[in-house]
């Protein structure tokens, strides 16, 4: 069976930069608090009217160019997001139309911060079975339009940013062992309320009510400490399971790309795996947490900066709302 290789990567963040000092003007917070507790210095926010599909399109164009393929070669799209342009249909079909690829299948993945790893895992199965030859896998998010930028919402509002990352995958046609070695996916839905956007919900009739708006229940909410604790346990656990599965040790790994949730979480993941931060990718200072986009953005940056080279072993890991978590091991 041919392994799935990454043929090209790309990312895009909107031009508007919002610093911690900008947030200081909107709520009772400080640059010092945000940097110390999260490692974030700035993030990018879209202008009104720009959706996840727009960011996904820009990242996709870059990945297609990087792969050196014609977009018409793409035979399937998988798009991970928690912030679709609309309640329905999904963003995958909107991206498909924007790319001028009417006809091919487009699948939305709704697994939040772990969305890209879930999406990559699905793509891997399709490539390995020979069902598709060129899959566009994207993580794209617009978070900034639904965060509570008052002091009441500061625990969430300072964390998130907008952006998108994309990869093109296909079968390894060469005589070598490069490609995706494994993906491991996990979830525990008992924790759904630890990090969720409760409303609007079709469980309510009518779906929209003044009460829901007055109570501001349409903003995402989280139990930050629980998320923090679980993230620092589940990500190293998922990496260790993946390494064992592939008969690899941590010394065989050239780079770990964890979901960019909080620099302190990343440091604790590194410590738990017994590696220094030299082996761990972090770009949260520039982008904040871009949910499903964080791993493909970091992957693209790692490749383009030369930190990740051909034949290197990279381990991706993520944890987030659901709870969902997982890992992927790739020989680049
Ligand atoms: O992809 C997964 C998405 N979510 C996450 O990754 C979140 C994981 N959790 C975290 O990163 C951390 O829990 C936070 C960064 C959200 C919070 O850090 P913490 O060290 O756990 O702080 P805390 O929740 O213990 O709060 C400490 C204090 C509180 O004040 P009091 O009660 O001690 O007076 C908060 O109200 O910090 C306050 N606080 C803030 N202060 C200034 C919370 N948010 C802010 C803020 N600015 N933005």
mmCIF file of C-alpha atoms and ligand atoms in Angstrom:
data_model
loop_
_atom_site.group_PDB
_atom_site.id
_atom_site.type_symbol
_atom_site.label_atom_id
_atom_site.label_comp_id
_atom_site.label_asym_id
_atom_site.label_seq_id
_atom_site.Cartn_x
_atom_site.Cartn_y
_atom_site.Cartn_z
ATOM 1 C CA UNK A 1 0.000 0.000 0.000
ATOM 2 C CA UNK A 2 1.334 3.440 -0.941
ATOM 3 C CA UNK A 3 1.817 5.829 1.949
ATOM 4 C CA UNK A 4 0.276 9.303 1.922
ATOM 5 C CA UNK A 5 2.800 12.072 1.367
ATOM 6 C CA UNK A 6 2.468 15.799 1.810
ATOM 7 C CA UNK A 7 2.998 17.345 -1.624
ATOM 8 C CA UNK A 8 2.625 20.998 -0.667
ATOM 9 C CA UNK A 9 1.664 23.328 2.172
ATOM 10 C CA UNK A 10 0.453 26.898 2.545
ATOM 11 C CA UNK A 11 -1.011 29.254 5.077
ATOM 12 C CA UNK A 12 -2.714 32.604 5.247
ATOM 13 C CA UNK A 13 -3.558 35.018 8.024
ATOM 14 C CA UNK A 14 -5.542 38.221 7.505
ATOM 15 C CA UNK A 15 -3.418 41.395 7.439
ATOM 16 C CA UNK A 16 -4.902 43.078 10.531
ATOM 17 C CA UNK A 17 -2.664 42.542 13.571
ATOM 18 C CA UNK A 18 -4.181 42.920 17.044
ATOM 19 C CA UNK A 19 -1.632 43.205 19.841
ATOM 20 C CA UNK A 20 -2.098 42.596 23.548
ATOM 21 C CA UNK A 21 -1.860 46.380 23.954
ATOM 22 C CA UNK A 22 -4.872 46.767 21.646
ATOM 23 C CA UNK A 23 -6.795 44.336 23.886
ATOM 24 C CA UNK A 24 -5.776 46.328 26.988
ATOM 25 C CA UNK A 25 -7.919 49.167 25.604
ATOM 26 C CA UNK A 26 -10.988 46.936 25.386
ATOM 27 C CA UNK A 27 -10.959 45.028 28.683
ATOM 28 C CA UNK A 28 -9.251 44.746 32.044
ATOM 29 C CA UNK A 29 -6.190 42.787 30.961
ATOM 30 C CA UNK A 30 -2.504 43.465 30.445
ATOM 31 C CA UNK A 31 0.185 42.558 27.959
ATOM 32 C CA UNK A 32 2.163 41.171 30.888
ATOM 33 C CA UNK A 33 -0.655 38.846 32.015
ATOM 34 C CA UNK A 34 -1.274 37.544 28.501
ATOM 35 C CA UNK A 35 2.417 36.959 27.734
ATOM 36 C CA UNK A 36 3.118 35.271 31.089
ATOM 37 C CA UNK A 37 0.030 33.036 31.093
ATOM 38 C CA UNK A 38 -0.171 32.192 27.387
ATOM 39 C CA UNK A 39 2.931 33.315 25.441
ATOM 40 C CA UNK A 40 0.692 35.244 23.022
ATOM 41 C CA UNK A 41 1.853 38.716 21.910
ATOM 42 C CA UNK A 42 -0.392 39.317 18.914
ATOM 43 C CA UNK A 43 -2.965 37.674 16.687
ATOM 44 C CA UNK A 44 -4.585 38.407 13.314
ATOM 45 C CA UNK A 45 -8.256 39.345 12.964
ATOM 46 C CA UNK A 46 -10.366 39.502 9.801
ATOM 47 C CA UNK A 47 -12.289 42.558 8.691
ATOM 48 C CA UNK A 48 -16.092 42.208 8.746
ATOM 49 C CA UNK A 49 -17.386 40.246 5.762
ATOM 50 C CA UNK A 50 -14.440 37.832 5.635
ATOM 51 C CA UNK A 51 -15.203 34.224 6.544
ATOM 52 C CA UNK A 52 -13.339 30.975 7.091
ATOM 53 C CA UNK A 53 -13.894 30.093 3.426
ATOM 54 C CA UNK A 54 -11.958 33.217 2.351
ATOM 55 C CA UNK A 55 -8.979 32.371 4.560
ATOM 56 C CA UNK A 56 -9.199 28.728 3.463
ATOM 57 C CA UNK A 57 -9.126 29.824 -0.185
ATOM 58 C CA UNK A 58 -5.949 31.886 0.280
ATOM 59 C CA UNK A 59 -4.175 29.079 2.161
ATOM 60 C CA UNK A 60 -5.318 26.529 -0.453
ATOM 61 C CA UNK A 61 -3.998 28.584 -3.379
ATOM 62 C CA UNK A 62 -0.596 28.723 -1.647
ATOM 63 C CA UNK A 63 -0.583 24.973 -0.967
ATOM 64 C CA UNK A 64 -1.582 24.178 -4.565
ATOM 65 C CA UNK A 65 1.232 26.371 -5.869
ATOM 66 C CA UNK A 66 3.694 24.830 -3.427
ATOM 67 C CA UNK A 67 2.699 21.312 -4.561
ATOM 68 C CA UNK A 68 3.275 22.336 -8.174
ATOM 69 C CA UNK A 69 -0.036 20.885 -9.283
ATOM 70 C CA UNK A 70 -2.910 22.272 -11.277
ATOM 71 C CA UNK A 71 -5.934 22.808 -9.070
ATOM 72 C CA UNK A 72 -7.964 20.626 -11.444
ATOM 73 C CA UNK A 73 -5.938 17.639 -10.181
ATOM 74 C CA UNK A 74 -7.582 17.942 -6.748
ATOM 75 C CA UNK A 75 -10.203 15.220 -6.455
ATOM 76 C CA UNK A 76 -11.453 15.791 -2.895
ATOM 77 C CA UNK A 77 -11.566 18.528 -0.251
ATOM 78 C CA UNK A 78 -11.582 18.085 3.519
ATOM 79 C CA UNK A 79 -11.982 21.239 5.573
ATOM 80 C CA UNK A 80 -11.770 21.391 9.357
ATOM 81 C CA UNK A 81 -13.334 24.348 11.159
ATOM 82 C CA UNK A 82 -15.391 25.274 14.192
ATOM 83 C CA UNK A 83 -16.328 28.581 12.588
ATOM 84 C CA UNK A 84 -18.151 27.829 9.335
ATOM 85 C CA UNK A 85 -19.392 30.785 7.264
ATOM 86 C CA UNK A 86 -22.945 29.581 7.816
ATOM 87 C CA UNK A 87 -24.880 27.235 10.065
ATOM 88 C CA UNK A 88 -25.244 25.165 6.888
ATOM 89 C CA UNK A 89 -24.016 24.215 4.315
ATOM 90 C CA UNK A 90 -20.448 23.527 5.375
ATOM 91 C CA UNK A 91 -17.433 25.577 4.361
ATOM 92 C CA UNK A 92 -16.009 22.755 2.234
ATOM 93 C CA UNK A 93 -18.542 23.370 -0.516
ATOM 94 C CA UNK A 94 -17.959 27.134 -0.395
ATOM 95 C CA UNK A 95 -14.211 26.608 -0.764
ATOM 96 C CA UNK A 96 -14.866 24.140 -3.588
ATOM 97 C CA UNK A 97 -16.925 26.734 -5.474
ATOM 98 C CA UNK A 98 -14.345 29.492 -4.834
ATOM 99 C CA UNK A 99 -11.621 27.249 -6.262
ATOM 100 C CA UNK A 100 -13.783 26.561 -9.329
ATOM 101 C CA UNK A 101 -13.843 22.826 -8.625
ATOM 102 C CA UNK A 102 -17.588 22.181 -8.902
ATOM 103 C CA UNK A 103 -18.364 18.465 -8.862
ATOM 104 C CA UNK A 104 -15.716 17.033 -6.544
ATOM 105 C CA UNK A 105 -16.641 15.937 -3.024
ATOM 106 C CA UNK A 106 -16.182 18.323 -0.116
ATOM 107 C CA UNK A 107 -16.278 17.188 3.496
ATOM 108 C CA UNK A 108 -16.432 19.350 6.615
ATOM 109 C CA UNK A 109 -14.779 18.104 9.797
ATOM 110 C CA UNK A 110 -16.064 19.506 13.096
ATOM 111 C CA UNK A 111 -13.461 18.503 15.638
ATOM 112 C CA UNK A 112 -12.272 21.929 16.798
ATOM 113 C CA UNK A 113 -8.599 22.119 17.786
ATOM 114 C CA UNK A 114 -8.072 18.488 16.756
ATOM 115 C CA UNK A 115 -9.887 19.078 13.469
ATOM 116 C CA UNK A 116 -6.823 19.115 11.258
ATOM 117 C CA UNK A 117 -5.529 15.805 12.623
ATOM 118 C CA UNK A 118 -8.965 14.226 12.152
ATOM 119 C CA UNK A 119 -9.099 15.640 8.604
ATOM 120 C CA UNK A 120 -5.599 14.394 7.785
ATOM 121 C CA UNK A 121 -6.497 10.961 9.128
ATOM 122 C CA UNK A 122 -9.540 10.770 6.827
ATOM 123 C CA UNK A 123 -7.467 11.929 3.846
ATOM 124 C CA UNK A 124 -4.826 9.315 4.660
ATOM 125 C CA UNK A 125 -7.375 6.506 4.437
ATOM 126 C CA UNK A 126 -8.707 7.708 1.067
ATOM 127 C CA UNK A 127 -5.205 7.991 -0.382
ATOM 128 C CA UNK A 128 -4.067 4.615 0.950
ATOM 129 C CA UNK A 129 -7.106 2.851 -0.476
ATOM 130 C CA UNK A 130 -6.566 4.570 -3.829
ATOM 131 C CA UNK A 131 -9.963 6.282 -3.789
ATOM 132 C CA UNK A 132 -8.424 9.719 -4.346
ATOM 133 C CA UNK A 133 -5.045 10.923 -5.663
ATOM 134 C CA UNK A 134 -4.894 14.593 -4.662
ATOM 135 C CA UNK A 135 -6.730 15.733 -1.547
ATOM 136 C CA UNK A 136 -6.780 19.306 -0.295
ATOM 137 C CA UNK A 137 -6.874 19.276 3.515
ATOM 138 C CA UNK A 138 -7.524 22.619 5.198
ATOM 139 C CA UNK A 139 -7.941 24.043 8.685
ATOM 140 C CA UNK A 140 -9.531 27.512 8.689
ATOM 141 C CA UNK A 141 -10.965 29.691 11.434
ATOM 142 C CA UNK A 142 -12.539 33.051 12.052
ATOM 143 C CA UNK A 143 -12.772 33.380 15.824
ATOM 144 C CA UNK A 144 -12.645 37.147 16.226
ATOM 145 C CA UNK A 145 -16.267 37.834 15.267
ATOM 146 C CA UNK A 146 -17.697 35.868 18.201
ATOM 147 C CA UNK A 147 -15.565 36.583 21.246
ATOM 148 C CA UNK A 148 -16.644 38.660 24.230
ATOM 149 C CA UNK A 149 -14.159 41.544 24.236
ATOM 150 C CA UNK A 150 -15.380 42.881 27.573
ATOM 151 C CA UNK A 151 -13.648 42.011 30.873
ATOM 152 C CA UNK A 152 -16.279 39.324 31.417
ATOM 153 C CA UNK A 153 -14.972 37.393 28.400
ATOM 154 C CA UNK A 154 -11.261 38.097 28.808
ATOM 155 C CA UNK A 155 -10.247 34.511 29.592
ATOM 156 C CA UNK A 156 -11.319 33.477 26.068
ATOM 157 C CA UNK A 157 -10.937 36.706 24.092
ATOM 158 C CA UNK A 158 -7.184 37.051 24.549
ATOM 159 C CA UNK A 159 -6.454 33.514 23.372
ATOM 160 C CA UNK A 160 -7.859 33.209 19.881
ATOM 161 C CA UNK A 161 -6.914 34.392 16.420
ATOM 162 C CA UNK A 162 -7.991 33.966 12.800
ATOM 163 C CA UNK A 163 -6.103 32.099 10.076
ATOM 164 C CA UNK A 164 -5.912 29.107 7.779
ATOM 165 C CA UNK A 165 -3.443 26.411 6.788
ATOM 166 C CA UNK A 166 -3.672 23.901 3.956
ATOM 167 C CA UNK A 167 -1.871 20.840 2.656
ATOM 168 C CA UNK A 168 -2.109 18.786 -0.530
ATOM 169 C CA UNK A 169 -1.680 15.058 0.008
ATOM 170 C CA UNK A 170 -1.270 12.211 -2.450
ATOM 171 C CA UNK A 171 0.170 8.704 -2.730
ATOM 172 C CA UNK A 172 3.941 8.220 -2.480
ATOM 173 C CA UNK A 173 4.878 7.125 -5.995
ATOM 174 C CA UNK A 174 8.588 6.853 -5.169
ATOM 175 C CA UNK A 175 10.514 3.857 -3.909
ATOM 176 C CA UNK A 176 10.996 5.057 -0.321
ATOM 177 C CA UNK A 177 9.199 4.939 3.034
ATOM 178 C CA UNK A 178 8.197 8.603 3.282
ATOM 179 C CA UNK A 179 4.645 9.501 4.242
ATOM 180 C CA UNK A 180 2.095 9.392 7.039
ATOM 181 C CA UNK A 181 3.122 6.544 9.353
ATOM 182 C CA UNK A 182 0.098 6.683 11.631
ATOM 183 C CA UNK A 183 -2.802 8.716 12.936
ATOM 184 C CA UNK A 184 -4.490 8.180 16.294
ATOM 185 C CA UNK A 185 -7.801 9.852 17.129
ATOM 186 C CA UNK A 186 -9.493 10.134 20.508
ATOM 187 C CA UNK A 187 -12.540 11.833 22.035
ATOM 188 C CA UNK A 188 -14.427 12.035 25.307
ATOM 189 C CA UNK A 189 -17.784 13.722 24.821
ATOM 190 C CA UNK A 190 -18.506 13.729 28.535
ATOM 191 C CA UNK A 191 -16.483 16.959 28.661
ATOM 192 C CA UNK A 192 -18.442 18.862 25.992
ATOM 193 C CA UNK A 193 -19.364 21.690 28.366
ATOM 194 C CA UNK A 194 -15.741 22.365 29.352
ATOM 195 C CA UNK A 195 -15.214 24.222 26.065
ATOM 196 C CA UNK A 196 -18.236 24.962 23.936
ATOM 197 C CA UNK A 197 -20.451 27.396 22.157
ATOM 198 C CA UNK A 198 -23.809 26.418 23.569
ATOM 199 C CA UNK A 199 -26.100 28.636 21.529
ATOM 200 C CA UNK A 200 -27.735 28.964 19.072
ATOM 201 C CA UNK A 201 -29.018 25.419 19.359
ATOM 202 C CA UNK A 202 -31.753 23.683 17.341
ATOM 203 C CA UNK A 203 -32.748 22.098 20.657
ATOM 204 C CA UNK A 204 -34.390 25.459 21.427
ATOM 205 C CA UNK A 205 -37.640 26.378 19.750
ATOM 206 C CA UNK A 206 -37.347 29.070 18.574
ATOM 207 C CA UNK A 207 -33.610 28.771 18.058
ATOM 208 C CA UNK A 208 -33.030 32.486 18.680
ATOM 209 C CA UNK A 209 -34.504 34.283 21.673
ATOM 210 C CA UNK A 210 -33.946 37.583 23.423
ATOM 211 C CA UNK A 211 -33.132 35.620 26.580
ATOM 212 C CA UNK A 212 -30.300 33.773 24.868
ATOM 213 C CA UNK A 213 -28.894 37.065 23.601
ATOM 214 C CA UNK A 214 -29.316 38.873 26.959
ATOM 215 C CA UNK A 215 -27.537 36.029 28.735
ATOM 216 C CA UNK A 216 -24.766 36.151 26.084
ATOM 217 C CA UNK A 217 -24.906 32.409 25.729
ATOM 218 C CA UNK A 218 -23.839 32.600 22.090
ATOM 219 C CA UNK A 219 -20.246 33.319 23.139
ATOM 220 C CA UNK A 220 -17.923 30.346 23.478
ATOM 221 C CA UNK A 221 -17.134 29.507 27.110
ATOM 222 C CA UNK A 222 -14.630 27.259 28.784
ATOM 223 C CA UNK A 223 -13.328 25.872 32.022
ATOM 224 C CA UNK A 224 -9.762 27.009 31.298
ATOM 225 C CA UNK A 225 -8.149 25.049 34.122
ATOM 226 C CA UNK A 226 -9.796 21.783 33.111
ATOM 227 C CA UNK A 227 -8.834 22.324 29.454
ATOM 228 C CA UNK A 228 -5.280 23.169 30.508
ATOM 229 C CA UNK A 229 -4.948 20.089 32.729
ATOM 230 C CA UNK A 230 -6.381 17.686 30.177
ATOM 231 C CA UNK A 231 -4.380 19.150 27.282
ATOM 232 C CA UNK A 232 -1.089 18.663 29.113
ATOM 233 C CA UNK A 233 -1.925 15.002 29.791
ATOM 234 C CA UNK A 234 -3.674 13.963 26.578
ATOM 235 C CA UNK A 235 -1.224 15.377 24.020
ATOM 236 C CA UNK A 236 1.882 13.611 25.430
ATOM 237 C CA UNK A 237 -0.212 10.465 25.860
ATOM 238 C CA UNK A 238 -1.270 10.571 22.178
ATOM 239 C CA UNK A 239 2.366 11.112 21.115
ATOM 240 C CA UNK A 240 3.597 8.178 23.220
ATOM 241 C CA UNK A 241 0.898 5.880 21.788
ATOM 242 C CA UNK A 242 1.916 6.913 18.266
ATOM 243 C CA UNK A 243 5.638 6.381 18.890
ATOM 244 C CA UNK A 244 5.027 2.945 20.385
ATOM 245 C CA UNK A 245 2.801 2.023 17.446
ATOM 246 C CA UNK A 246 5.639 2.889 15.027
ATOM 247 C CA UNK A 247 8.436 1.350 17.124
ATOM 248 C CA UNK A 248 10.004 4.781 17.415
ATOM 249 C CA UNK A 249 11.497 6.553 20.418
ATOM 250 C CA UNK A 250 11.360 10.270 21.100
ATOM 251 C CA UNK A 251 15.009 10.440 19.937
ATOM 252 C CA UNK A 252 13.884 9.421 16.445
ATOM 253 C CA UNK A 253 11.617 12.476 16.271
ATOM 254 C CA UNK A 254 12.998 15.623 14.623
ATOM 255 C CA UNK A 255 10.124 17.958 15.441
ATOM 256 C CA UNK A 256 6.915 17.939 17.454
ATOM 257 C CA UNK A 257 4.159 20.279 16.279
ATOM 258 C CA UNK A 258 1.543 20.571 18.998
ATOM 259 C CA UNK A 259 -1.685 22.473 18.614
ATOM 260 C CA UNK A 260 -0.896 26.056 19.606
ATOM 261 C CA UNK A 261 -3.197 26.557 22.599
ATOM 262 C CA UNK A 262 -0.934 28.143 25.177
ATOM 263 C CA UNK A 263 2.870 28.334 25.396
ATOM 264 C CA UNK A 264 2.725 26.920 28.935
ATOM 265 C CA UNK A 265 0.791 23.901 27.653
ATOM 266 C CA UNK A 266 3.414 23.412 24.913
ATOM 267 C CA UNK A 267 6.225 23.593 27.496
ATOM 268 C CA UNK A 268 4.514 21.016 29.699
ATOM 269 C CA UNK A 269 3.977 18.719 26.699
ATOM 270 C CA UNK A 270 7.712 18.998 25.927
ATOM 271 C CA UNK A 271 8.631 18.289 29.545
ATOM 272 C CA UNK A 272 6.311 15.296 29.725
ATOM 273 C CA UNK A 273 7.931 13.875 26.570
ATOM 274 C CA UNK A 274 11.422 14.585 27.915
ATOM 275 C CA UNK A 275 12.457 16.907 25.082
ATOM 276 C CA UNK A 276 13.769 20.464 25.044
ATOM 277 C CA UNK A 277 11.844 23.232 23.316
ATOM 278 C CA UNK A 278 14.364 22.985 20.442
ATOM 279 C CA UNK A 279 12.366 19.989 19.283
ATOM 280 C CA UNK A 280 8.976 21.632 19.632
ATOM 281 C CA UNK A 281 7.367 24.114 17.269
ATOM 282 C CA UNK A 282 5.785 27.219 18.760
ATOM 283 C CA UNK A 283 4.421 30.241 16.903
ATOM 284 C CA UNK A 284 1.625 31.143 19.316
ATOM 285 C CA UNK A 285 3.298 34.495 20.029
ATOM 286 C CA UNK A 286 2.319 35.662 16.506
ATOM 287 C CA UNK A 287 -1.078 34.049 15.953
ATOM 288 C CA UNK A 288 -2.701 33.051 19.251
ATOM 289 C CA UNK A 289 -4.822 29.923 19.126
ATOM 290 C CA UNK A 290 -6.227 29.481 15.616
ATOM 291 C CA UNK A 291 -7.952 26.186 16.499
ATOM 292 C CA UNK A 292 -8.065 23.832 13.472
ATOM 293 C CA UNK A 293 -5.695 26.115 11.551
ATOM 294 C CA UNK A 294 -2.905 26.099 14.133
ATOM 295 C CA UNK A 295 -1.187 22.850 13.096
ATOM 296 C CA UNK A 296 -1.212 23.409 9.305
ATOM 297 C CA UNK A 297 0.027 26.990 9.797
ATOM 298 C CA UNK A 298 2.861 25.746 12.038
ATOM 299 C CA UNK A 299 3.627 22.872 9.650
ATOM 300 C CA UNK A 300 3.930 25.244 6.709
ATOM 301 C CA UNK A 301 6.173 27.594 8.696
ATOM 302 C CA UNK A 302 8.358 24.705 9.879
ATOM 303 C CA UNK A 303 8.857 23.500 6.289
ATOM 304 C CA UNK A 304 9.371 26.928 4.731
ATOM 305 C CA UNK A 305 11.868 27.984 7.418
ATOM 306 C CA UNK A 306 13.911 24.815 6.863
ATOM 307 C CA UNK A 307 13.228 23.531 10.369
ATOM 308 C CA UNK A 308 11.539 20.467 8.845
ATOM 309 C CA UNK A 309 13.341 18.715 6.002
ATOM 310 C CA UNK A 310 12.771 15.769 3.694
ATOM 311 C CA UNK A 311 12.935 12.436 5.585
ATOM 312 C CA UNK A 312 12.547 14.129 9.001
ATOM 313 C CA UNK A 313 10.096 12.546 11.428
ATOM 314 C CA UNK A 314 7.458 15.004 12.619
ATOM 315 C CA UNK A 315 4.772 14.293 15.198
ATOM 316 C CA UNK A 316 1.599 16.371 15.210
ATOM 317 C CA UNK A 317 -0.603 16.403 18.287
ATOM 318 C CA UNK A 318 -3.697 18.325 19.307
ATOM 319 C CA UNK A 319 -6.229 18.637 22.081
ATOM 320 C CA UNK A 320 -9.413 20.645 22.254
ATOM 321 C CA UNK A 321 -13.132 21.019 22.584
ATOM 322 C CA UNK A 322 -15.132 17.822 22.643
ATOM 323 C CA UNK A 323 -12.874 16.805 24.252
ATOM 324 C CA UNK A 324 -11.029 15.562 21.175
ATOM 325 C CA UNK A 325 -7.349 14.809 20.844
ATOM 326 C CA UNK A 326 -4.970 12.876 18.652
ATOM 327 C CA UNK A 327 -1.613 12.518 16.963
ATOM 328 C CA UNK A 328 -0.075 11.899 13.560
ATOM 329 C CA UNK A 329 3.441 10.734 12.705
ATOM 330 C CA UNK A 330 4.838 11.704 9.315
ATOM 331 C CA UNK A 331 8.119 10.910 7.616
ATOM 332 C CA UNK A 332 8.454 14.063 5.544
HETATM 333 O O1 LIG B 1 -7.465 24.809 22.239
HETATM 334 C C1 LIG B 1 -7.932 24.735 23.532
HETATM 335 C C2 LIG B 1 -8.476 26.098 23.878
HETATM 336 N N1 LIG B 1 -8.335 26.494 25.218
HETATM 337 C C3 LIG B 1 -7.205 26.497 25.921
HETATM 338 O O2 LIG B 1 -6.161 26.074 25.499
HETATM 339 C C4 LIG B 1 -7.265 27.112 27.279
HETATM 340 C C5 LIG B 1 -6.474 26.365 28.294
HETATM 341 N N2 LIG B 1 -6.407 27.151 29.488
HETATM 342 C C6 LIG B 1 -5.545 28.176 29.622
HETATM 343 O O3 LIG B 1 -4.758 28.449 28.725
HETATM 344 C C7 LIG B 1 -5.539 28.921 30.920
HETATM 345 O O4 LIG B 1 -6.408 28.302 31.815
HETATM 346 C C8 LIG B 1 -5.920 30.420 30.777
HETATM 347 C C9 LIG B 1 -4.839 31.155 30.002
HETATM 348 C C10 LIG B 1 -7.252 30.577 30.068
HETATM 349 C C11 LIG B 1 -6.023 31.048 32.139
HETATM 350 O O5 LIG B 1 -4.782 30.957 32.807
HETATM 351 P P1 LIG B 1 -4.702 30.467 34.311
HETATM 352 O O6 LIG B 1 -3.304 30.575 34.720
HETATM 353 O O7 LIG B 1 -5.370 29.119 34.371
HETATM 354 O O8 LIG B 1 -5.550 31.556 35.036
HETATM 355 P P2 LIG B 1 -6.830 31.340 35.955
HETATM 356 O O9 LIG B 1 -7.974 30.840 35.149
HETATM 357 O O10 LIG B 1 -6.396 30.559 37.145
HETATM 358 O O11 LIG B 1 -7.136 32.818 36.366
HETATM 359 C C12 LIG B 1 -6.242 33.580 37.167
HETATM 360 C C13 LIG B 1 -6.768 34.982 37.271
HETATM 361 C C14 LIG B 1 -8.252 35.059 37.574
HETATM 362 O O12 LIG B 1 -8.481 36.107 38.477
HETATM 363 P P3 LIG B 1 -8.714 35.806 40.044
HETATM 364 O O13 LIG B 1 -9.942 34.950 40.074
HETATM 365 O O14 LIG B 1 -7.490 35.086 40.500
HETATM 366 O O15 LIG B 1 -8.872 37.169 40.611
HETATM 367 C C15 LIG B 1 -8.862 35.432 36.232
HETATM 368 O O16 LIG B 1 -10.059 36.154 36.374
HETATM 369 O O17 LIG B 1 -6.570 35.661 36.043
HETATM 370 C C16 LIG B 1 -7.789 36.298 35.650
HETATM 371 N N3 LIG B 1 -7.830 36.388 34.197
HETATM 372 C C17 LIG B 1 -7.283 37.404 33.535
HETATM 373 N N4 LIG B 1 -6.611 38.487 33.945
HETATM 374 C C18 LIG B 1 -6.157 39.341 33.003
HETATM 375 C C19 LIG B 1 -8.395 35.534 33.308
HETATM 376 N N5 LIG B 1 -8.207 35.994 32.072
HETATM 377 C C20 LIG B 1 -7.513 37.146 32.169
HETATM 378 C C21 LIG B 1 -7.035 38.078 31.243
HETATM 379 N N6 LIG B 1 -6.369 39.141 31.700
HETATM 380 N N7 LIG B 1 -7.206 37.927 29.921
#
